[in-house]
Short mmCIF file of C-alpha atoms and ligand atoms in Angstrom, two decimals:
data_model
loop_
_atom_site.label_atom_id
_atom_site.label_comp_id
_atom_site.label_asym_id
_atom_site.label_seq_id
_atom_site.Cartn_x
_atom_site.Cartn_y
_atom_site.Cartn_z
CA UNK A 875 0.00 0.00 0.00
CA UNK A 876 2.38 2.62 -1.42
CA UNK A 877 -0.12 4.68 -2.85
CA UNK A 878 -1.79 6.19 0.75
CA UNK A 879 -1.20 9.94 -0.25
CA UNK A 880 -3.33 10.74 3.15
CA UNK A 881 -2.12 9.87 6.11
CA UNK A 882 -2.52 10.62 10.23
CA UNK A 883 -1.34 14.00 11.26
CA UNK A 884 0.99 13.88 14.30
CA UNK A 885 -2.03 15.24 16.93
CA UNK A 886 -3.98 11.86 16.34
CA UNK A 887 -0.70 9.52 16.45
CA UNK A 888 0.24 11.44 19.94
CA UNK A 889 -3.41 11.00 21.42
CA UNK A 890 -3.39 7.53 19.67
CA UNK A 891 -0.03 6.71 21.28
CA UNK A 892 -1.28 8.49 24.81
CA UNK A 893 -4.10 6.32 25.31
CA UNK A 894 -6.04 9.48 25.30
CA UNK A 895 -8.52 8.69 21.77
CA UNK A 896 -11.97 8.63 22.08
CA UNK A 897 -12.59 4.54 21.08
CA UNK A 898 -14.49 5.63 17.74
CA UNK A 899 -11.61 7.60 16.82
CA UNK A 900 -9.00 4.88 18.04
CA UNK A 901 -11.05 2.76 15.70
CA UNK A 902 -10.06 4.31 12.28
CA UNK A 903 -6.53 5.27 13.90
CA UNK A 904 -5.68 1.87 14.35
CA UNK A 905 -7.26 0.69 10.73
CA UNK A 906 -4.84 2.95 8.60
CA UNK A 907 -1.95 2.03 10.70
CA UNK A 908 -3.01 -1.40 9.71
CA UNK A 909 -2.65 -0.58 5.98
CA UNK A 910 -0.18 2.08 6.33
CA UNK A 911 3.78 1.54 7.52
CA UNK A 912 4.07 5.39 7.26
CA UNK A 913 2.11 5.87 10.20
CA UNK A 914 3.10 2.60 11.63
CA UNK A 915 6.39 3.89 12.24
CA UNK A 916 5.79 7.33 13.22
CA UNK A 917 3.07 5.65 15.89
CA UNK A 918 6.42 3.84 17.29
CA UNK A 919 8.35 7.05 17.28
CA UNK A 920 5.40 8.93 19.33
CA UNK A 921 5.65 5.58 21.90
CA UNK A 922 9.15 6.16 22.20
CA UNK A 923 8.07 9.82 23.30
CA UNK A 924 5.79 7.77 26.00
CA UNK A 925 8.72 5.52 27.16
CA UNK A 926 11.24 8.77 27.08
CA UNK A 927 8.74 10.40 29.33
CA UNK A 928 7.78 7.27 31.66
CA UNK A 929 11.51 6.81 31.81
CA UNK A 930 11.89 10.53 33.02
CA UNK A 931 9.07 10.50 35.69
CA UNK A 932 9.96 11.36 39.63
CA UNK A 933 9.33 7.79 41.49
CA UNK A 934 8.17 7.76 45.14
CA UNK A 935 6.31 4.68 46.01
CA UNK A 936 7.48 1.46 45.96
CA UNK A 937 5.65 -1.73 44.57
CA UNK A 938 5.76 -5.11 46.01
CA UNK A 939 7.64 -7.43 44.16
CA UNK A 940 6.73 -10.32 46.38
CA UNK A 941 3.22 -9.66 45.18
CA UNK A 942 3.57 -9.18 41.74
CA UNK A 943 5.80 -12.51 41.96
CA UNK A 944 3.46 -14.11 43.35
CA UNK A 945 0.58 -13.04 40.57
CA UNK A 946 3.21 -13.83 37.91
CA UNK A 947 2.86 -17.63 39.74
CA UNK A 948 -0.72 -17.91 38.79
CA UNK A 949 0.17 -17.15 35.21
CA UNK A 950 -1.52 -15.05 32.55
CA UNK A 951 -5.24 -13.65 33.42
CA UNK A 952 -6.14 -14.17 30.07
CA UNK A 953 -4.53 -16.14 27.10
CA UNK A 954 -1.98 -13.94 25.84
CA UNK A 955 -3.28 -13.15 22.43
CA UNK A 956 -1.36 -13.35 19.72
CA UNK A 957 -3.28 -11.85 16.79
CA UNK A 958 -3.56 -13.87 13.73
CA UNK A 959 -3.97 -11.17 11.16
CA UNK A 960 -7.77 -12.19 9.58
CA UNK A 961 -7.81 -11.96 5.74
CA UNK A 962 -10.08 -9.87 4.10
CA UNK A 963 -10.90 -6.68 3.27
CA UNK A 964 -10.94 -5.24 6.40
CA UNK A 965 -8.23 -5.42 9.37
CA UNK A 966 -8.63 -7.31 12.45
CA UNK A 967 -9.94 -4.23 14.53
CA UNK A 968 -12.54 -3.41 12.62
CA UNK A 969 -13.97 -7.00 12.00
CA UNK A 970 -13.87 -7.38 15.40
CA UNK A 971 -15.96 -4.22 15.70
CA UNK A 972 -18.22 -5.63 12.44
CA UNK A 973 -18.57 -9.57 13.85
CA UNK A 974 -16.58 -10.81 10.76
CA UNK A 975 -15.51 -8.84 7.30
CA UNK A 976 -17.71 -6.96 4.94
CA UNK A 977 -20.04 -9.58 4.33
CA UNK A 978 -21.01 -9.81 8.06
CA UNK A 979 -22.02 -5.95 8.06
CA UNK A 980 -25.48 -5.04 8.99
CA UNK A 981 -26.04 -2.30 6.67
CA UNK A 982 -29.02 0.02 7.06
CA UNK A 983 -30.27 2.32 4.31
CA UNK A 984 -30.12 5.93 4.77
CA UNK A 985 -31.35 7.47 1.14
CA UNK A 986 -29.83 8.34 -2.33
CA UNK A 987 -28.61 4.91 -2.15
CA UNK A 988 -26.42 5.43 1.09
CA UNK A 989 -26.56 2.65 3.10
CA UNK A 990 -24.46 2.73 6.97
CA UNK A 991 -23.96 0.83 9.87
CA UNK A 992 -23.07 2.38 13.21
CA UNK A 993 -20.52 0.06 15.20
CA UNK A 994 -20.63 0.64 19.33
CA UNK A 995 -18.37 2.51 20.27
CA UNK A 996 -17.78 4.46 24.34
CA UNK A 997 -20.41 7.58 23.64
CA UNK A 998 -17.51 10.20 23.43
CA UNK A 999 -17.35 9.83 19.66
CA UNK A 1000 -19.02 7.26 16.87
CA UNK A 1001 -17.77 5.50 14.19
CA UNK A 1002 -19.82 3.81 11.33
CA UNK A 1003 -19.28 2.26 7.73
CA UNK A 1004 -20.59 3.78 4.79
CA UNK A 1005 -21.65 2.12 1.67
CA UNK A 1006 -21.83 4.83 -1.57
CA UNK A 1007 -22.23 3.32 -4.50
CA UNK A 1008 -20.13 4.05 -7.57
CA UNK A 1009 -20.94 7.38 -8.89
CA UNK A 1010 -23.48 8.40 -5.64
CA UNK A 1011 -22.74 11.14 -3.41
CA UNK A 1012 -23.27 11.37 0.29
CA UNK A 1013 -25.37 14.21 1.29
CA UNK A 1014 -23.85 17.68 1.66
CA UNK A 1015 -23.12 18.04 5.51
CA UNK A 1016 -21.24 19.83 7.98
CA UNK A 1017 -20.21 18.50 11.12
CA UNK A 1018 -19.51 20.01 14.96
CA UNK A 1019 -16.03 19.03 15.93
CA UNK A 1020 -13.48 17.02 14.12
CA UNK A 1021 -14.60 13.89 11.36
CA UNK A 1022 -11.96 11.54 10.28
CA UNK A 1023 -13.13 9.61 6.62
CA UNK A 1024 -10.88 5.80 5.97
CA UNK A 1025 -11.37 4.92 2.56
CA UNK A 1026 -11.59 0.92 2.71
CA UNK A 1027 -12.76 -0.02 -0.81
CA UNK A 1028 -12.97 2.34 -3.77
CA UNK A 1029 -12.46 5.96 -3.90
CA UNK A 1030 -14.17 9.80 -3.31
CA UNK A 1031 -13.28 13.08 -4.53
CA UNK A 1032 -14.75 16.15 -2.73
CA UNK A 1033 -14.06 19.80 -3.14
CA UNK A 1034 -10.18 19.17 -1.73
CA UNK A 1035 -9.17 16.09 -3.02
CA UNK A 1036 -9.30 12.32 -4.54
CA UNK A 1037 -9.12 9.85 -1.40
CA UNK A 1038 -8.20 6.33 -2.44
CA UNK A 1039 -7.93 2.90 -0.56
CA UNK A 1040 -5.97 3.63 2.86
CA UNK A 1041 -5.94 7.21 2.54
CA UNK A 1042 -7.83 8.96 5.32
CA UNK A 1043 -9.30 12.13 5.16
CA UNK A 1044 -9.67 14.62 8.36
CA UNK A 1045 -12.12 17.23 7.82
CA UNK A 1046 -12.59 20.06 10.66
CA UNK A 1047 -15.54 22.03 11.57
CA UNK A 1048 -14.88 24.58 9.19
CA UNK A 1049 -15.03 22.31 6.49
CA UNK A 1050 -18.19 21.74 4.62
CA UNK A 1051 -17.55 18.83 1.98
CA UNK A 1052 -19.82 16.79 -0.68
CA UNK A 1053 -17.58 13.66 -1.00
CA UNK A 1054 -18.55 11.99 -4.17
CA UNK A 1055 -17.80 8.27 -4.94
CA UNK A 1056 -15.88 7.35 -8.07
CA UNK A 1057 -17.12 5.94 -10.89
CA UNK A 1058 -16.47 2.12 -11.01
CA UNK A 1059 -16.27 0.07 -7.33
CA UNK A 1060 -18.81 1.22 -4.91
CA UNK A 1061 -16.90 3.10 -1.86
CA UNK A 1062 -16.44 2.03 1.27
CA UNK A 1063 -15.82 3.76 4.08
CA UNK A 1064 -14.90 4.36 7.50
CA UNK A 1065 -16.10 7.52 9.22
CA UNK A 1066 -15.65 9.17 12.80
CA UNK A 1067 -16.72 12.05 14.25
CA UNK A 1068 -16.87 13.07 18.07
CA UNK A 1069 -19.99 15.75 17.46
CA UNK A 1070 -23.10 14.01 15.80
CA UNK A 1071 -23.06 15.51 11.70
CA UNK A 1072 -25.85 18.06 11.01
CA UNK A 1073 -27.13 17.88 7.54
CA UNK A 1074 -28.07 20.84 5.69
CA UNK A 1075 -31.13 20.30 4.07
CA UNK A 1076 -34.25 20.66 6.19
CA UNK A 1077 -35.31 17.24 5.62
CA UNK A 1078 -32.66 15.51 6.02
CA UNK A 1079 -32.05 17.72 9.73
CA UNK A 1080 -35.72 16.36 10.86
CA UNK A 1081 -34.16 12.78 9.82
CA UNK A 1082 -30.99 13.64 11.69
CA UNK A 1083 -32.45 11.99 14.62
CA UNK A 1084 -33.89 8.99 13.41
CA UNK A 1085 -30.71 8.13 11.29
CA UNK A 1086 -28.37 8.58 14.21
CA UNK A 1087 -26.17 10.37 12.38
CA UNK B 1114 32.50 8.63 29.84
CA UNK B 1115 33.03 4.60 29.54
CA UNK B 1116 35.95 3.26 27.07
CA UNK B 1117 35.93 0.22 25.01
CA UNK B 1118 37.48 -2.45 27.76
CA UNK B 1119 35.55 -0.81 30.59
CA UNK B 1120 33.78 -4.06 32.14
CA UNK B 1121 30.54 -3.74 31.29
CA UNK B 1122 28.35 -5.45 34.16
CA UNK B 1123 30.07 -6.24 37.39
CA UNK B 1124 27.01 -7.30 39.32
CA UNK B 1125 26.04 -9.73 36.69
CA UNK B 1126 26.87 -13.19 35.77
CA UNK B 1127 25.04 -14.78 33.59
CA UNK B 1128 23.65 -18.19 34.46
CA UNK B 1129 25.09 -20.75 32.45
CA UNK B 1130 23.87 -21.93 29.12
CA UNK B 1131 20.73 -19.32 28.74
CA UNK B 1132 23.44 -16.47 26.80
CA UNK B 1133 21.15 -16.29 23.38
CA UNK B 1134 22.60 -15.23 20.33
CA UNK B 1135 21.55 -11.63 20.72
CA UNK B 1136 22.73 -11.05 24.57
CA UNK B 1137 26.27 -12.96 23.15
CA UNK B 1138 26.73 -10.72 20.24
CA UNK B 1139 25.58 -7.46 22.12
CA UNK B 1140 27.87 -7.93 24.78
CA UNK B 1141 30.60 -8.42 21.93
CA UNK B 1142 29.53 -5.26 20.40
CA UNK B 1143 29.63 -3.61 23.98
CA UNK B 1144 33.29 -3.89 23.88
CA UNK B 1145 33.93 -2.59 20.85
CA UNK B 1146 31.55 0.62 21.54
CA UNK B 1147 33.94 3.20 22.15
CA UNK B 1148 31.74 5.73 23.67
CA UNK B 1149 28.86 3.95 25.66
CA UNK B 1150 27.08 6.22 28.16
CA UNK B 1151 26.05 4.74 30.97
CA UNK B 1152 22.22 5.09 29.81
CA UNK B 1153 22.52 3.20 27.26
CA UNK B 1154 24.98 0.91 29.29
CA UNK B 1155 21.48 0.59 31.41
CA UNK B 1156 19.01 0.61 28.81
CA UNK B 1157 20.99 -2.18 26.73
CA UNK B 1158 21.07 -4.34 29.99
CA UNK B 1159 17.42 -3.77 30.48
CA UNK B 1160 17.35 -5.07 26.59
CA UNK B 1161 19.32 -8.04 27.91
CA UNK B 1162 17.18 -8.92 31.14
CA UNK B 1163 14.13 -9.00 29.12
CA UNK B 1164 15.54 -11.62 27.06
CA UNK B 1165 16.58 -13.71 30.03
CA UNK B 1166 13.21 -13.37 31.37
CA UNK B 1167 11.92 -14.93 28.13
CA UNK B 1168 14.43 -17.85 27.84
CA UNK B 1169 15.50 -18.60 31.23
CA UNK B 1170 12.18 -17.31 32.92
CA UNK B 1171 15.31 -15.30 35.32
CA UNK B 1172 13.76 -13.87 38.41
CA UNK B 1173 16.63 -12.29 39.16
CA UNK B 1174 16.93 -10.51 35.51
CA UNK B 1175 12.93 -10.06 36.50
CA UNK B 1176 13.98 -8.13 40.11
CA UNK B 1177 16.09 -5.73 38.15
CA UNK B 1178 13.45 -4.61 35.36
CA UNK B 1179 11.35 -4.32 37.99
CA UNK B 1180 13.08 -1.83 40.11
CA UNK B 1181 13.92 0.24 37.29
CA UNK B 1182 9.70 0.18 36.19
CA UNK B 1183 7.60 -0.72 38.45
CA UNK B 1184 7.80 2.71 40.55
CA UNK B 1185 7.84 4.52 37.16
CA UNK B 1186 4.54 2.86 36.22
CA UNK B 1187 3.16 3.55 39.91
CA UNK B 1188 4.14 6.77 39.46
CA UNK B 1189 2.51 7.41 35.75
CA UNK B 1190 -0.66 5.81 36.75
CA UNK B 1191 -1.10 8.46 40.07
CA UNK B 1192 -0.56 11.12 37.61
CA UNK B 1193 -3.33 9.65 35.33
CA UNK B 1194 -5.64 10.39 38.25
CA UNK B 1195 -5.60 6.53 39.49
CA UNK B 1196 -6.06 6.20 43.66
CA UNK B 1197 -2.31 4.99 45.42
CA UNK B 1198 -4.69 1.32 45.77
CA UNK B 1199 -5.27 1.08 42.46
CA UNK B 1200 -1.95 2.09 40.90
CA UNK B 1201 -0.45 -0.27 43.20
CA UNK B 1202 -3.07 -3.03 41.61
CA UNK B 1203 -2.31 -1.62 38.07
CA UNK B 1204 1.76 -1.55 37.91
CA UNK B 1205 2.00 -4.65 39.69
CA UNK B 1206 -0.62 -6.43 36.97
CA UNK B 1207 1.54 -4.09 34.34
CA UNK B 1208 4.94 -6.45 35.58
CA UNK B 1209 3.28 -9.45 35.59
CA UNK B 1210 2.30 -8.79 32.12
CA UNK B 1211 5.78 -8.25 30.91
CA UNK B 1212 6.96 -11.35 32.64
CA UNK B 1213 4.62 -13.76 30.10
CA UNK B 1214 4.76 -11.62 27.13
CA UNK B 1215 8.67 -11.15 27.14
CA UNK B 1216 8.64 -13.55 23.65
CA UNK B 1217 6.38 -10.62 21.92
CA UNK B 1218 9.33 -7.77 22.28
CA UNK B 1219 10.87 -6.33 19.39
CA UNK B 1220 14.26 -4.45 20.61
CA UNK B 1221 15.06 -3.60 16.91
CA UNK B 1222 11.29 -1.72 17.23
CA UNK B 1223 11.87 -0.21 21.23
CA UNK B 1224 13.30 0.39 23.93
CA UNK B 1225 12.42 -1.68 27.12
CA UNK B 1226 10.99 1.82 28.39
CA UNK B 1227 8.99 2.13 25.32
CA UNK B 1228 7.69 -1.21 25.96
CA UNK B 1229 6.90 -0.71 29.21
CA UNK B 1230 5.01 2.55 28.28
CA UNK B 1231 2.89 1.00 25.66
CA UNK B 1232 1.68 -1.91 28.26
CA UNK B 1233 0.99 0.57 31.11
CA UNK B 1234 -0.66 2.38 28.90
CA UNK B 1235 -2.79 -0.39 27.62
CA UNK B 1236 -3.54 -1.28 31.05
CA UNK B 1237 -4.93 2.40 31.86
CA UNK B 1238 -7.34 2.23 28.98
CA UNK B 1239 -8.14 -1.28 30.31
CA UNK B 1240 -8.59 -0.19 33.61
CA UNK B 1241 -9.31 3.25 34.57
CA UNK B 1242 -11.20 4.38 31.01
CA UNK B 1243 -12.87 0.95 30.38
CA UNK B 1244 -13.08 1.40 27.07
CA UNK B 1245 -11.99 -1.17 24.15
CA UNK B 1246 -8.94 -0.48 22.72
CA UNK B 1247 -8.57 -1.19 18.75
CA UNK B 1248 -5.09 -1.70 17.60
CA UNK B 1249 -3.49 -2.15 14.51
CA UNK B 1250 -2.70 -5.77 13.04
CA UNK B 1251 0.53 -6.93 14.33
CA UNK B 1252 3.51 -7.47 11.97
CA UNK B 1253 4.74 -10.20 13.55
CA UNK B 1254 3.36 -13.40 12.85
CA UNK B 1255 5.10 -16.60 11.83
CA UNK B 1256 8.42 -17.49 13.16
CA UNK B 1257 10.37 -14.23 14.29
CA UNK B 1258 13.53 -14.25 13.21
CA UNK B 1259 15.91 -13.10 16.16
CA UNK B 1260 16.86 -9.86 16.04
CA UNK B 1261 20.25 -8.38 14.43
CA UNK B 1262 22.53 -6.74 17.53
CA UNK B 1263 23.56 -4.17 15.48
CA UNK B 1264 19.64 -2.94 14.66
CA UNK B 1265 19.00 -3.68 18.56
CA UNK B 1266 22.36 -1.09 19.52
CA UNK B 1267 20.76 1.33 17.40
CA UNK B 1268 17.45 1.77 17.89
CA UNK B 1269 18.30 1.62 21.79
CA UNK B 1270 21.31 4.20 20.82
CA UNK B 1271 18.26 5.97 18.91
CA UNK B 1272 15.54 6.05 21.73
CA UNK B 1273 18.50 7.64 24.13
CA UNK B 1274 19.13 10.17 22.02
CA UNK B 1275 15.29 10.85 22.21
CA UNK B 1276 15.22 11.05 26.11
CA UNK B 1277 17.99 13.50 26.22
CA UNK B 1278 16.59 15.21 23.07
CA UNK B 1279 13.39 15.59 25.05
CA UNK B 1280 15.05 16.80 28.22
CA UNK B 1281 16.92 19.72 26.51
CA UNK B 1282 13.61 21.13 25.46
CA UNK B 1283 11.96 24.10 26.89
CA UNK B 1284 10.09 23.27 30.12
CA UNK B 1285 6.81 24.41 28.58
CA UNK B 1286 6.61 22.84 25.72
CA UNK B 1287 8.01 19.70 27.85
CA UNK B 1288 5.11 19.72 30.13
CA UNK B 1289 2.72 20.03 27.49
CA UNK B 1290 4.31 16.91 26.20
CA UNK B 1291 3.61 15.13 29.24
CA UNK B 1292 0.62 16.42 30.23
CA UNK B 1293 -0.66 14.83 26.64
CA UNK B 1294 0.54 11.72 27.54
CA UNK B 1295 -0.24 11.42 31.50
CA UNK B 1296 -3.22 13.33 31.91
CA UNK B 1297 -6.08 13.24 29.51
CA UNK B 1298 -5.85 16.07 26.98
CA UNK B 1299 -7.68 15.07 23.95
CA UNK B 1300 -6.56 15.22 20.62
CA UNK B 1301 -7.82 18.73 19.62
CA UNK B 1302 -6.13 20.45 23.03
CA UNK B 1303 -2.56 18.80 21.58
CA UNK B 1304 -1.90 21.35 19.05
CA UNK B 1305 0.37 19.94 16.34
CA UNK B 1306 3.46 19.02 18.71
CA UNK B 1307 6.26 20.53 15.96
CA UNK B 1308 9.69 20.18 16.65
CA UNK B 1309 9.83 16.88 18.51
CA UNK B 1310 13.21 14.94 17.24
CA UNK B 1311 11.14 12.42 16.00
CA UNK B 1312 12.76 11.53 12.60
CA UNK B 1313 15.50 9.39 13.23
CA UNK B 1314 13.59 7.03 15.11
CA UNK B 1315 10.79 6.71 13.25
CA UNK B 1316 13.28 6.13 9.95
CA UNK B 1317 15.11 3.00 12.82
CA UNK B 1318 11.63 1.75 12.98
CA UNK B 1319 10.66 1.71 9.17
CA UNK B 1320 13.38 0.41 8.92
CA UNK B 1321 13.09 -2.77 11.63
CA UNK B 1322 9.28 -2.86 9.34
CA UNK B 1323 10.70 -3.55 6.10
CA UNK B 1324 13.20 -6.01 8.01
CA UNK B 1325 10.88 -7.87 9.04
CA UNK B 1326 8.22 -7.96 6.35
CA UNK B 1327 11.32 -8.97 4.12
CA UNK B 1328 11.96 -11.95 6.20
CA UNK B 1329 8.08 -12.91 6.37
CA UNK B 1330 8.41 -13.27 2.44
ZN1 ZN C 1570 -0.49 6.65 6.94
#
């Protein structure tokens, strides 16, 4: 996957790396660096940063190493996992969000041929698939806070640019985009945002609701 | 400053028959080192205990990692805004953890602090936030090949430079850095960190990547 042209910025690999994502969020952050070394590698830089500064903290309790020897005795609480990388279009993390790969999805239709599904996520932020087929567009919105777009399958162009498989685009309040799926395969999509979206239209604002969107 | 024939561990001898081919050749390369600092004297044998943990399941290699992390991660978890109980609960659970996954770490990807960090932090999330925690498909599946000494030197050489890189910086922009990391500012109160000497290691890690996806092939 040489061809990812759109990649993490440094804020979300730092709040990634932290701990500090809202789950949704952590979702899609942990999908690209799935299909993207780039970011893979800068993630391990900004973990260095963690170790660097757990290295540097001041230290005034002790912990009991009798204890801790003691737990290591009763060996692991869980299995330790080692993750068998699942084939299929999408990466382990999100097919264990989905129940299995894209043919497990639950999709729900939400007009102009648009069809979603919202994964659970902690409330802080939500994450869901989006289905556009080849040619559709998804309906003119703005959005409250910050909404981060994974292109899984296919590709959109919007006002700013052409996002392809891998390549993630991170659209801020400000922006107010009509992504458009290319001709050809129907797009797939991941998409976060930590503020529900507010459609424009007037109908589609009384839908708002209903579509949990 | 240490010179190449300075002894490197007094206090240790190794138990017989566990050396591994990395701990062998990286006390070779030791030698030849000129300049070694006595960080990365430290962090190396911290590299090495880790190792003895996995292959010799060493309790006394165990002890030593231990003192040098377990007050650390006591200490990081209080600052998250964990209770002295819990922290307590937490690092010693975070130790544990390193004892039985010792055969999943990469010193040609981090540092045994970097480790450390990354399973204390896992163990917050876990813990304190309760919230799932996605994370990216691992790299590492099949046989692992053992790691070249020379990548582990460097990318331990690498994340030293880091820590002293980090501790030149100005004290603001220093404890922004950590409050991003201990405390809980989201993403959008991190302004684009610039000018964090980031590039080096993250070019030692791409690196270690393409290593290691050219000996899955
Ligand atoms: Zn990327």
């Amino acid at each position: 996957m040489s061809k990812i042209k759109h990649h993490l910025n440094d804020a979300l690999l730092m709040s990634y790396a932290a701990g500090s994502l809202p789950e949704a969020f952590g979702l899609v952050v942990a999908t690209h660096i799935s299909m993207c070394d780039d970011c893979r590698a800068r993630l391990g830089a900004f973990e260095a940063v963690g170790g660097a500064m757990l290295d540097d903290v001041a230290t005034s309790q002790d912990v009991d190493l009798k204890a801790t020897l003691a737990l290591i005795e009763k060996g692991p609480k869980a299995p330790i996992r080692v993750d068998v990388t699942k084939l299929g279009l999408f990466p382990s993390a999100l097919q264990d969000y989905v129940g299995g790969d894209l043919d497990a999805v639950k999709w729900r239709a939400v007009g102009m041929g648009v069809r979603q599904a919202i994964l659970p996520t902690s409330k802080d932020a939500s994450v869901r698939l989006l289905h556009i087929p080849a040619g559709c567009a998804v309906p003119d919105h703005g959005h409250r806070g910050t909404e981060l777009t994974l292109v899984l399958q296919g590709a959109f162009k919007d006002e700013f640019d052409r996002f392809g498989p891998g390549d993630l685009e991170i659209a801020t309040e400000e922006d107010v985009h009509t992504p458009v799926a290319e001709e050809g395969v129907d797009c797939i999509c991941l998409a976060a945002t930590d503020a529900p979206l507010k459609f424009r239209g007037l109908v589609q604002r009384i839908a708002q609701p209903f579509l949990r969107i | 400053m240490l010179t190449a024939g300075t002894s490197f561990d007094d206090s240790y001898v190794a138990p017989a028959g566990v050396c591994t081919p990395v701990c062998c050749t990286l006390e070779a390369r030791k030698g030849r080192y000129r300049k070694v600092s006595t960080k990365e004297q430290e962090d190396l044998r911290l590299v090495e205990c880790v190792l003895l943990i996995r292959d010799a399941q060493d309790k006394a290699a165990f002890a030593e990692v231990f003192r040098r992390f377990a007050p650390r991660v006591k200490a990081y978890l209080i600052k998250s805004g964990s209770d002295a109980s819990m922290a307590e609960e937490c690092a010693q659970d975070v130790m544990a953890t390193l004892w039985h996954k010792a055969h999943l770490f990469d010193p040609t990807r981090a540092s045994v602090s970097t480790w450390v960090f990354t399973i204390a932090r896992n163990r917050r999330i876990d813990m304190i936030r309760k919230q799932r925690r996605p994370e990216p498909d691992e790299l590492t599946w099949g046989p692992e090949p053992e790691p070249n000494a020379a990548d582990v030197m460097e990318l331990q050489q690498e994340s030293n430079r880091l820590v002293q890189a980090l501790s030149e910086l100005p004290d603001k922009q220093r404890d922004l850095i950590q409050k991003a990391y201990f405390g809980d500012l989201t993403h959008s109160e991190i302004a684009d960190e610039t000018g964090l000497p980031l590039g080096t290691i993250k070019s030692r890690i791409r690196l270690a990547l393409e290593k290691l996806r050219h000996a899955m092939k």
